[in-house]
Amino acid sequence: MKHLLDIKSLSNDEINQIYFRANEFEKGIRKSNHLNAHIVNMFFENSTRTKMSFEMASNKIHANKYDFCANSSSISKGEEIFDTINNLCAIGMNLVILRHSDDDLIFELSKKKYFQDISFVNAGSGKSAHPTQALLDFYTLKKHFMDLKGKTVTIVGDIAHSRVAKSDIEIFKKANMNIRCLSDDIFMGEKIEGVEYFNSLKEAFEEADIIMPLRIQKERIEEKINFSEYIEKFQITKENLPYAAVLMHPGPINRDIEIRSDVLETQNARTILNQARNGVFVRMAVLDMILSSQGY
Ligand code: CP
């Protein structure tokens, strides 16, 4: 594995390898030393979970990590990102973790012949892909259910602007899960084959094993959003949450919008912090696999 760009490019075998390696890291039965590897975190959009867990993962596998701060970098003086990364390569970086609002940038960069000695890991690209979130969601669910085949997941809310939804749908399809999306037309986006679409919460929640509300991605929406209407139709409450359903959320949560605050105190919501915790092991596994395959 040279890069991790999206879920589509991963085989089921690679996804399972990441799962088992992450599990070994979690149990403490795998240790890694990548003392010769130099990893740079390049986040052009804000992050708490992804950035911090990549940092912790890099430390735990004993790689050298560097934080590229876009605002205080020479990008603010007009340097193009291509030239910036070219210089980071020259300095000796081996792996770039990139979060960017552009859907395609990381794919374009990974194809440049100049960067043949560097690996790219997608930490979130525009509205299209967030593969490590999908891998950690898969990890969290597989640990909980063991076998995901035939399990029903309902993704609720702003699917159109969510990169998490796109990558999760890819991985849930590979796991042969039943996938439902519940939203209004403006938040639904392009229909994806193999996904069932709902406008009614009651129908979408019926016999669902997993409920996953998403934050409204205000930063990617130009139209005025009617929050009261949204809350009335789609907010998760103690009353509408199926009794035995596992509640997931990629974060950040906007309390009392997509989910009522008191729901976060219920047993159903325990999984949400497990997602964040598991993100470290999954990112250790991804970095370890890439660095090992590249000889670091
Ligand atoms: N889930 C997720 O990507 O969270 P952050 O934006 O905090 O990294």
mmCIF file with all atom_site columns, N, CA and C in Angstrom, residues 1-4 10 14-26 30-32 34 39 53-54 56-62 95 121 132 135-136 138-139 277-293:
data_model
loop_
_atom_site.group_PDB
_atom_site.id
_atom_site.type_symbol
_atom_site.label_atom_id
_atom_site.label_alt_id
_atom_site.label_comp_id
_atom_site.label_asym_id
_atom_site.label_entity_id
_atom_site.label_seq_id
_atom_site.pdbx_PDB_ins_code
_atom_site.Cartn_x
_atom_site.Cartn_y
_atom_site.Cartn_z
_atom_site.occupancy
_atom_site.B_iso_or_equiv
_atom_site.pdbx_formal_charge
_atom_site.auth_seq_id
_atom_site.auth_comp_id
_atom_site.auth_asym_id
_atom_site.auth_atom_id
_atom_site.pdbx_PDB_model_num
ATOM 1   N N  . MET A 1 1   ? 0.852   -1.197 0.000  1.00 0.00 ? 1   MET A N  1
ATOM 2   C CA . MET A 1 1   ? 0.000   0.000  0.000  1.00 0.00 ? 1   MET A CA 1
ATOM 3   C C  . MET A 1 1   ? 0.889   1.249  0.000  1.00 0.00 ? 1   MET A C  1
ATOM 4   N N  . LYS A 1 2   ? 0.809   2.053  -1.072 1.00 0.00 ? 2   LYS A N  1
ATOM 5   C CA . LYS A 1 2   ? 1.652   3.253  -1.131 1.00 0.00 ? 2   LYS A CA 1
ATOM 6   C C  . LYS A 1 2   ? 0.923   4.475  -0.564 1.00 0.00 ? 2   LYS A C  1
ATOM 7   N N  . HIS A 1 3   ? -0.374  4.623  -0.954 1.00 0.00 ? 3   HIS A N  1
ATOM 8   C CA . HIS A 1 3   ? -1.170  5.758  -0.485 1.00 0.00 ? 3   HIS A CA 1
ATOM 9   C C  . HIS A 1 3   ? -2.475  5.229  0.128  1.00 0.00 ? 3   HIS A C  1
ATOM 10  N N  . LEU A 1 4   ? -3.150  6.092  0.881  1.00 0.00 ? 4   LEU A N  1
ATOM 11  C CA . LEU A 1 4   ? -4.554  5.830  1.209  1.00 0.00 ? 4   LEU A CA 1
ATOM 12  C C  . LEU A 1 4   ? -5.331  7.060  0.760  1.00 0.00 ? 4   LEU A C  1
ATOM 13  N N  . LEU A 1 10  ? -9.475  0.416  -2.069 1.00 0.00 ? 10  LEU A N  1
ATOM 14  C CA . LEU A 1 10  ? -9.024  -0.651 -1.165 1.00 0.00 ? 10  LEU A CA 1
ATOM 15  C C  . LEU A 1 10  ? -9.765  -1.943 -1.466 1.00 0.00 ? 10  LEU A C  1
ATOM 16  N N  . GLU A 1 14  ? -7.428  -5.799 1.918  1.00 0.00 ? 14  GLU A N  1
ATOM 17  C CA . GLU A 1 14  ? -6.672  -4.700 2.549  1.00 0.00 ? 14  GLU A CA 1
ATOM 18  C C  . GLU A 1 14  ? -7.451  -4.126 3.740  1.00 0.00 ? 14  GLU A C  1
ATOM 19  N N  . ILE A 1 15  ? -8.769  -4.013 3.581  1.00 0.00 ? 15  ILE A N  1
ATOM 20  C CA . ILE A 1 15  ? -9.585  -3.483 4.696  1.00 0.00 ? 15  ILE A CA 1
ATOM 21  C C  . ILE A 1 15  ? -9.472  -4.418 5.903  1.00 0.00 ? 15  ILE A C  1
ATOM 22  N N  . ASN A 1 16  ? -9.523  -5.729 5.630  1.00 0.00 ? 16  ASN A N  1
ATOM 23  C CA . ASN A 1 16  ? -9.405  -6.687 6.736  1.00 0.00 ? 16  ASN A CA 1
ATOM 24  C C  . ASN A 1 16  ? -8.016  -6.660 7.361  1.00 0.00 ? 16  ASN A C  1
ATOM 25  N N  . GLN A 1 17  ? -7.000  -6.475 6.514  1.00 0.00 ? 17  GLN A N  1
ATOM 26  C CA . GLN A 1 17  ? -5.624  -6.370 7.059  1.00 0.00 ? 17  GLN A CA 1
ATOM 27  C C  . GLN A 1 17  ? -5.509  -5.165 7.990  1.00 0.00 ? 17  GLN A C  1
ATOM 28  N N  . ILE A 1 18  ? -6.106  -4.043 7.582  1.00 0.00 ? 18  ILE A N  1
ATOM 29  C CA . ILE A 1 18  ? -6.068  -2.840 8.437  1.00 0.00 ? 18  ILE A CA 1
ATOM 30  C C  . ILE A 1 18  ? -6.793  -3.141 9.745  1.00 0.00 ? 18  ILE A C  1
ATOM 31  N N  . TYR A 1 19  ? -7.950  -3.822 9.638  1.00 0.00 ? 19  TYR A N  1
ATOM 32  C CA . TYR A 1 19  ? -8.725  -4.167 10.841 1.00 0.00 ? 19  TYR A CA 1
ATOM 33  C C  . TYR A 1 19  ? -7.860  -4.999 11.809 1.00 0.00 ? 19  TYR A C  1
ATOM 34  N N  . PHE A 1 20  ? -7.255  -6.069 11.287 1.00 0.00 ? 20  PHE A N  1
ATOM 35  C CA . PHE A 1 20  ? -6.517  -6.976 12.182 1.00 0.00 ? 20  PHE A CA 1
ATOM 36  C C  . PHE A 1 20  ? -5.274  -6.293 12.757 1.00 0.00 ? 20  PHE A C  1
ATOM 37  N N  . ARG A 1 21  ? -4.614  -5.483 11.926 1.00 0.00 ? 21  ARG A N  1
ATOM 38  C CA . ARG A 1 21  ? -3.415  -4.787 12.420 1.00 0.00 ? 21  ARG A CA 1
ATOM 39  C C  . ARG A 1 21  ? -3.805  -3.777 13.507 1.00 0.00 ? 21  ARG A C  1
ATOM 40  N N  . ALA A 1 22  ? -4.901  -3.056 13.284 1.00 0.00 ? 22  ALA A N  1
ATOM 41  C CA . ALA A 1 22  ? -5.373  -2.089 14.287 1.00 0.00 ? 22  ALA A CA 1
ATOM 42  C C  . ALA A 1 22  ? -5.709  -2.814 15.589 1.00 0.00 ? 22  ALA A C  1
ATOM 43  N N  . ASN A 1 23  ? -6.310  -3.986 15.449 1.00 0.00 ? 23  ASN A N  1
ATOM 44  C CA . ASN A 1 23  ? -6.690  -4.760 16.625 1.00 0.00 ? 23  ASN A CA 1
ATOM 45  C C  . ASN A 1 23  ? -5.453  -5.233 17.402 1.00 0.00 ? 23  ASN A C  1
ATOM 46  N N  . GLU A 1 24  ? -4.421  -5.593 16.683 1.00 0.00 ? 24  GLU A N  1
ATOM 47  C CA . GLU A 1 24  ? -3.166  -5.987 17.348 1.00 0.00 ? 24  GLU A CA 1
ATOM 48  C C  . GLU A 1 24  ? -2.543  -4.791 18.079 1.00 0.00 ? 24  GLU A C  1
ATOM 49  N N  . PHE A 1 25  ? -2.630  -3.609 17.452 1.00 0.00 ? 25  PHE A N  1
ATOM 50  C CA . PHE A 1 25  ? -2.117  -2.408 18.138 1.00 0.00 ? 25  PHE A CA 1
ATOM 51  C C  . PHE A 1 25  ? -2.944  -2.144 19.397 1.00 0.00 ? 25  PHE A C  1
ATOM 52  N N  . GLU A 1 26  ? -4.243  -2.292 19.269 1.00 0.00 ? 26  GLU A N  1
ATOM 53  C CA . GLU A 1 26  ? -5.110  -2.033 20.433 1.00 0.00 ? 26  GLU A CA 1
ATOM 54  C C  . GLU A 1 26  ? -4.792  -2.988 21.578 1.00 0.00 ? 26  GLU A C  1
ATOM 55  N N  . ARG A 1 30  ? 1.251   -5.875 18.905 1.00 0.00 ? 30  ARG A N  1
ATOM 56  C CA . ARG A 1 30  ? 2.096   -5.444 17.779 1.00 0.00 ? 30  ARG A CA 1
ATOM 57  C C  . ARG A 1 30  ? 2.776   -4.134 18.174 1.00 0.00 ? 30  ARG A C  1
ATOM 58  N N  . LYS A 1 31  ? 4.070   -4.076 17.956 1.00 0.00 ? 31  LYS A N  1
ATOM 59  C CA . LYS A 1 31  ? 4.827   -2.830 18.198 1.00 0.00 ? 31  LYS A CA 1
ATOM 60  C C  . LYS A 1 31  ? 5.523   -2.462 16.898 1.00 0.00 ? 31  LYS A C  1
ATOM 61  N N  . SER A 1 32  ? 5.655   -1.183 16.634 1.00 0.00 ? 32  SER A N  1
ATOM 62  C CA . SER A 1 32  ? 6.342   -0.767 15.409 1.00 0.00 ? 32  SER A CA 1
ATOM 63  C C  . SER A 1 32  ? 7.327   0.349  15.696 1.00 0.00 ? 32  SER A C  1
ATOM 64  N N  . HIS A 1 34  ? 9.331   3.164  13.444 1.00 0.00 ? 34  HIS A N  1
ATOM 65  C CA . HIS A 1 34  ? 9.590   3.788  12.138 1.00 0.00 ? 34  HIS A CA 1
ATOM 66  C C  . HIS A 1 34  ? 10.455  5.027  12.369 1.00 0.00 ? 34  HIS A C  1
ATOM 67  N N  . ILE A 1 39  ? 6.857   12.182 8.884  1.00 0.00 ? 39  ILE A N  1
ATOM 68  C CA . ILE A 1 39  ? 5.445   12.353 8.516  1.00 0.00 ? 39  ILE A CA 1
ATOM 69  C C  . ILE A 1 39  ? 5.045   13.805 8.732  1.00 0.00 ? 39  ILE A C  1
ATOM 70  N N  . SER A 1 53  ? -5.507  12.327 16.423 1.00 0.00 ? 53  SER A N  1
ATOM 71  C CA . SER A 1 53  ? -5.270  10.882 16.441 1.00 0.00 ? 53  SER A CA 1
ATOM 72  C C  . SER A 1 53  ? -4.181  10.488 15.454 1.00 0.00 ? 53  SER A C  1
ATOM 73  N N  . PHE A 1 54  ? -4.024  11.231 14.355 1.00 0.00 ? 54  PHE A N  1
ATOM 74  C CA . PHE A 1 54  ? -2.871  10.972 13.483 1.00 0.00 ? 54  PHE A CA 1
ATOM 75  C C  . PHE A 1 54  ? -1.577  11.302 14.221 1.00 0.00 ? 54  PHE A C  1
ATOM 76  N N  . MET A 1 56  ? -1.084  11.200 17.505 1.00 0.00 ? 56  MET A N  1
ATOM 77  C CA . MET A 1 56  ? -0.831  10.157 18.498 1.00 0.00 ? 56  MET A CA 1
ATOM 78  C C  . MET A 1 56  ? -0.381  8.863  17.821 1.00 0.00 ? 56  MET A C  1
ATOM 79  N N  . ALA A 1 57  ? -1.029  8.527  16.701 1.00 0.00 ? 57  ALA A N  1
ATOM 80  C CA . ALA A 1 57  ? -0.656  7.303  15.967 1.00 0.00 ? 57  ALA A CA 1
ATOM 81  C C  . ALA A 1 57  ? 0.804   7.387  15.521 1.00 0.00 ? 57  ALA A C  1
ATOM 82  N N  . SER A 1 58  ? 1.222   8.544  15.015 1.00 0.00 ? 58  SER A N  1
ATOM 83  C CA . SER A 1 58  ? 2.615   8.707  14.563 1.00 0.00 ? 58  SER A CA 1
ATOM 84  C C  . SER A 1 58  ? 3.580   8.513  15.733 1.00 0.00 ? 58  SER A C  1
ATOM 85  N N  . ASN A 1 59  ? 3.220   9.087  16.887 1.00 0.00 ? 59  ASN A N  1
ATOM 86  C CA . ASN A 1 59  ? 4.082   8.919  18.065 1.00 0.00 ? 59  ASN A CA 1
ATOM 87  C C  . ASN A 1 59  ? 4.161   7.463  18.488 1.00 0.00 ? 59  ASN A C  1
ATOM 88  N N  . LYS A 1 60  ? 2.991   6.785  18.462 1.00 0.00 ? 60  LYS A N  1
ATOM 89  C CA . LYS A 1 60  ? 2.961   5.405  18.965 1.00 0.00 ? 60  LYS A CA 1
ATOM 90  C C  . LYS A 1 60  ? 3.723   4.432  18.071 1.00 0.00 ? 60  LYS A C  1
ATOM 91  N N  . ILE A 1 61  ? 3.861   4.770  16.785 1.00 0.00 ? 61  ILE A N  1
ATOM 92  C CA . ILE A 1 61  ? 4.657   3.878  15.924 1.00 0.00 ? 61  ILE A CA 1
ATOM 93  C C  . ILE A 1 61  ? 6.100   4.402  15.788 1.00 0.00 ? 61  ILE A C  1
ATOM 94  N N  . HIS A 1 62  ? 6.440   5.365  16.644 1.00 0.00 ? 62  HIS A N  1
ATOM 95  C CA . HIS A 1 62  ? 7.809   5.895  16.717 1.00 0.00 ? 62  HIS A CA 1
ATOM 96  C C  . HIS A 1 62  ? 8.289   6.467  15.387 1.00 0.00 ? 62  HIS A C  1
ATOM 97  N N  . LEU A 1 95  ? 5.948   11.052 4.087  1.00 0.00 ? 95  LEU A N  1
ATOM 98  C CA . LEU A 1 95  ? 4.502   10.804 4.050  1.00 0.00 ? 95  LEU A CA 1
ATOM 99  C C  . LEU A 1 95  ? 3.755   12.087 4.395  1.00 0.00 ? 95  LEU A C  1
ATOM 100 N N  . VAL A 1 121 ? -1.770  10.342 2.496  1.00 0.00 ? 121 VAL A N  1
ATOM 101 C CA . VAL A 1 121 ? -2.904  9.786  3.236  1.00 0.00 ? 121 VAL A CA 1
ATOM 102 C C  . VAL A 1 121 ? -3.978  10.862 3.299  1.00 0.00 ? 121 VAL A C  1
ATOM 103 N N  . THR A 1 132 ? -10.039 7.322  6.448  1.00 0.00 ? 132 THR A N  1
ATOM 104 C CA . THR A 1 132 ? -9.695  6.784  7.776  1.00 0.00 ? 132 THR A CA 1
ATOM 105 C C  . THR A 1 132 ? -10.886 6.834  8.724  1.00 0.00 ? 132 THR A C  1
ATOM 106 N N  . LEU A 1 135 ? -12.753 3.707  7.876  1.00 0.00 ? 135 LEU A N  1
ATOM 107 C CA . LEU A 1 135 ? -12.056 2.525  8.401  1.00 0.00 ? 135 LEU A CA 1
ATOM 108 C C  . LEU A 1 135 ? -12.256 2.398  9.910  1.00 0.00 ? 135 LEU A C  1
ATOM 109 N N  . LEU A 1 136 ? -12.278 3.540  10.610 1.00 0.00 ? 136 LEU A N  1
ATOM 110 C CA . LEU A 1 136 ? -12.476 3.458  12.065 1.00 0.00 ? 136 LEU A CA 1
ATOM 111 C C  . LEU A 1 136 ? -13.942 3.161  12.398 1.00 0.00 ? 136 LEU A C  1
ATOM 112 N N  . PHE A 1 138 ? -15.847 1.247  10.486 1.00 0.00 ? 138 PHE A N  1
ATOM 113 C CA . PHE A 1 138 ? -15.903 -0.192 10.197 1.00 0.00 ? 138 PHE A CA 1
ATOM 114 C C  . PHE A 1 138 ? -15.306 -0.976 11.373 1.00 0.00 ? 138 PHE A C  1
ATOM 115 N N  . TYR A 1 139 ? -14.156 -0.534 11.861 1.00 0.00 ? 139 TYR A N  1
ATOM 116 C CA . TYR A 1 139 ? -13.468 -1.199 12.979 1.00 0.00 ? 139 TYR A CA 1
ATOM 117 C C  . TYR A 1 139 ? -14.386 -1.235 14.208 1.00 0.00 ? 139 TYR A C  1
ATOM 118 N N  . ARG A 1 277 ? -11.631 6.886  19.992 1.00 0.00 ? 277 ARG A N  1
ATOM 119 C CA . ARG A 1 277 ? -10.532 6.083  20.558 1.00 0.00 ? 277 ARG A CA 1
ATOM 120 C C  . ARG A 1 277 ? -9.960  5.135  19.499 1.00 0.00 ? 277 ARG A C  1
ATOM 121 N N  . ASN A 1 278 ? -10.860 4.458  18.777 1.00 0.00 ? 278 ASN A N  1
ATOM 122 C CA . ASN A 1 278 ? -10.416 3.483  17.775 1.00 0.00 ? 278 ASN A CA 1
ATOM 123 C C  . ASN A 1 278 ? -9.673  4.145  16.616 1.00 0.00 ? 278 ASN A C  1
ATOM 124 N N  . GLY A 1 279 ? -9.951  5.419  16.402 1.00 0.00 ? 279 GLY A N  1
ATOM 125 C CA . GLY A 1 279 ? -9.276  6.146  15.328 1.00 0.00 ? 279 GLY A CA 1
ATOM 126 C C  . GLY A 1 279 ? -7.759  6.089  15.455 1.00 0.00 ? 279 GLY A C  1
ATOM 127 N N  . VAL A 1 280 ? -7.263  6.075  16.687 1.00 0.00 ? 280 VAL A N  1
ATOM 128 C CA . VAL A 1 280 ? -5.808  6.024  16.892 1.00 0.00 ? 280 VAL A CA 1
ATOM 129 C C  . VAL A 1 280 ? -5.253  4.689  16.376 1.00 0.00 ? 280 VAL A C  1
ATOM 130 N N  . PHE A 1 281 ? -5.900  3.570  16.740 1.00 0.00 ? 281 PHE A N  1
ATOM 131 C CA . PHE A 1 281 ? -5.371  2.246  16.342 1.00 0.00 ? 281 PHE A CA 1
ATOM 132 C C  . PHE A 1 281 ? -5.459  2.060  14.827 1.00 0.00 ? 281 PHE A C  1
ATOM 133 N N  . VAL A 1 282 ? -6.572  2.523  14.260 1.00 0.00 ? 282 VAL A N  1
ATOM 134 C CA . VAL A 1 282 ? -6.754  2.379  12.810 1.00 0.00 ? 282 VAL A CA 1
ATOM 135 C C  . VAL A 1 282 ? -5.709  3.213  12.074 1.00 0.00 ? 282 VAL A C  1
ATOM 136 N N  . ARG A 1 283 ? -5.453  4.419  12.562 1.00 0.00 ? 283 ARG A N  1
ATOM 137 C CA . ARG A 1 283 ? -4.465  5.289  11.882 1.00 0.00 ? 283 ARG A CA 1
ATOM 138 C C  . ARG A 1 283 ? -3.045  4.747  12.098 1.00 0.00 ? 283 ARG A C  1
ATOM 139 N N  . MET A 1 284 ? -2.792  4.126  13.263 1.00 0.00 ? 284 MET A N  1
ATOM 140 C CA . MET A 1 284 ? -1.492  3.452  13.455 1.00 0.00 ? 284 MET A CA 1
ATOM 141 C C  . MET A 1 284 ? -1.327  2.367  12.393 1.00 0.00 ? 284 MET A C  1
ATOM 142 N N  . ALA A 1 285 ? -2.401  1.577  12.192 1.00 0.00 ? 285 ALA A N  1
ATOM 143 C CA . ALA A 1 285 ? -2.338  0.469  11.227 1.00 0.00 ? 285 ALA A CA 1
ATOM 144 C C  . ALA A 1 285 ? -2.085  0.988  9.814  1.00 0.00 ? 285 ALA A C  1
ATOM 145 N N  . VAL A 1 286 ? -2.791  2.053  9.426  1.00 0.00 ? 286 VAL A N  1
ATOM 146 C CA . VAL A 1 286 ? -2.638  2.611  8.073  1.00 0.00 ? 286 VAL A CA 1
ATOM 147 C C  . VAL A 1 286 ? -1.209  3.122  7.876  1.00 0.00 ? 286 VAL A C  1
ATOM 148 N N  . LEU A 1 287 ? -0.721  3.912  8.833  1.00 0.00 ? 287 LEU A N  1
ATOM 149 C CA . LEU A 1 287 ? 0.633   4.473  8.697  1.00 0.00 ? 287 LEU A CA 1
ATOM 150 C C  . LEU A 1 287 ? 1.674   3.358  8.698  1.00 0.00 ? 287 LEU A C  1
ATOM 151 N N  . ASP A 1 288 ? 1.480   2.389  9.580  1.00 0.00 ? 288 ASP A N  1
ATOM 152 C CA . ASP A 1 288 ? 2.432   1.275  9.688  1.00 0.00 ? 288 ASP A CA 1
ATOM 153 C C  . ASP A 1 288 ? 2.499   0.483  8.382  1.00 0.00 ? 288 ASP A C  1
ATOM 154 N N  . MET A 1 289 ? 1.328   0.212  7.792  1.00 0.00 ? 289 MET A N  1
ATOM 155 C CA . MET A 1 289 ? 1.309   -0.564 6.540  1.00 0.00 ? 289 MET A CA 1
ATOM 156 C C  . MET A 1 289 ? 2.000   0.198  5.419  1.00 0.00 ? 289 MET A C  1
ATOM 157 N N  . ILE A 1 290 ? 1.716   1.494  5.324  1.00 0.00 ? 290 ILE A N  1
ATOM 158 C CA . ILE A 1 290 ? 2.313   2.284  4.237  1.00 0.00 ? 290 ILE A CA 1
ATOM 159 C C  . ILE A 1 290 ? 3.822   2.413  4.444  1.00 0.00 ? 290 ILE A C  1
ATOM 160 N N  . LEU A 1 291 ? 4.226   2.793  5.656  1.00 0.00 ? 291 LEU A N  1
ATOM 161 C CA . LEU A 1 291 ? 5.659   3.011  5.896  1.00 0.00 ? 291 LEU A CA 1
ATOM 162 C C  . LEU A 1 291 ? 6.447   1.702  5.720  1.00 0.00 ? 291 LEU A C  1
ATOM 163 N N  . SER A 1 292 ? 5.889   0.580  6.183  1.00 0.00 ? 292 SER A N  1
ATOM 164 C CA . SER A 1 292 ? 6.582   -0.699 6.027  1.00 0.00 ? 292 SER A CA 1
ATOM 165 C C  . SER A 1 292 ? 6.739   -1.036 4.552  1.00 0.00 ? 292 SER A C  1
ATOM 166 N N  . SER A 1 293 ? 5.668   -0.804 3.773  1.00 0.00 ? 293 SER A N  1
ATOM 167 C CA . SER A 1 293 ? 5.732   -1.169 2.343  1.00 0.00 ? 293 SER A CA 1
ATOM 168 C C  . SER A 1 293 ? 6.722   -0.269 1.597  1.00 0.00 ? 293 SER A C  1
#
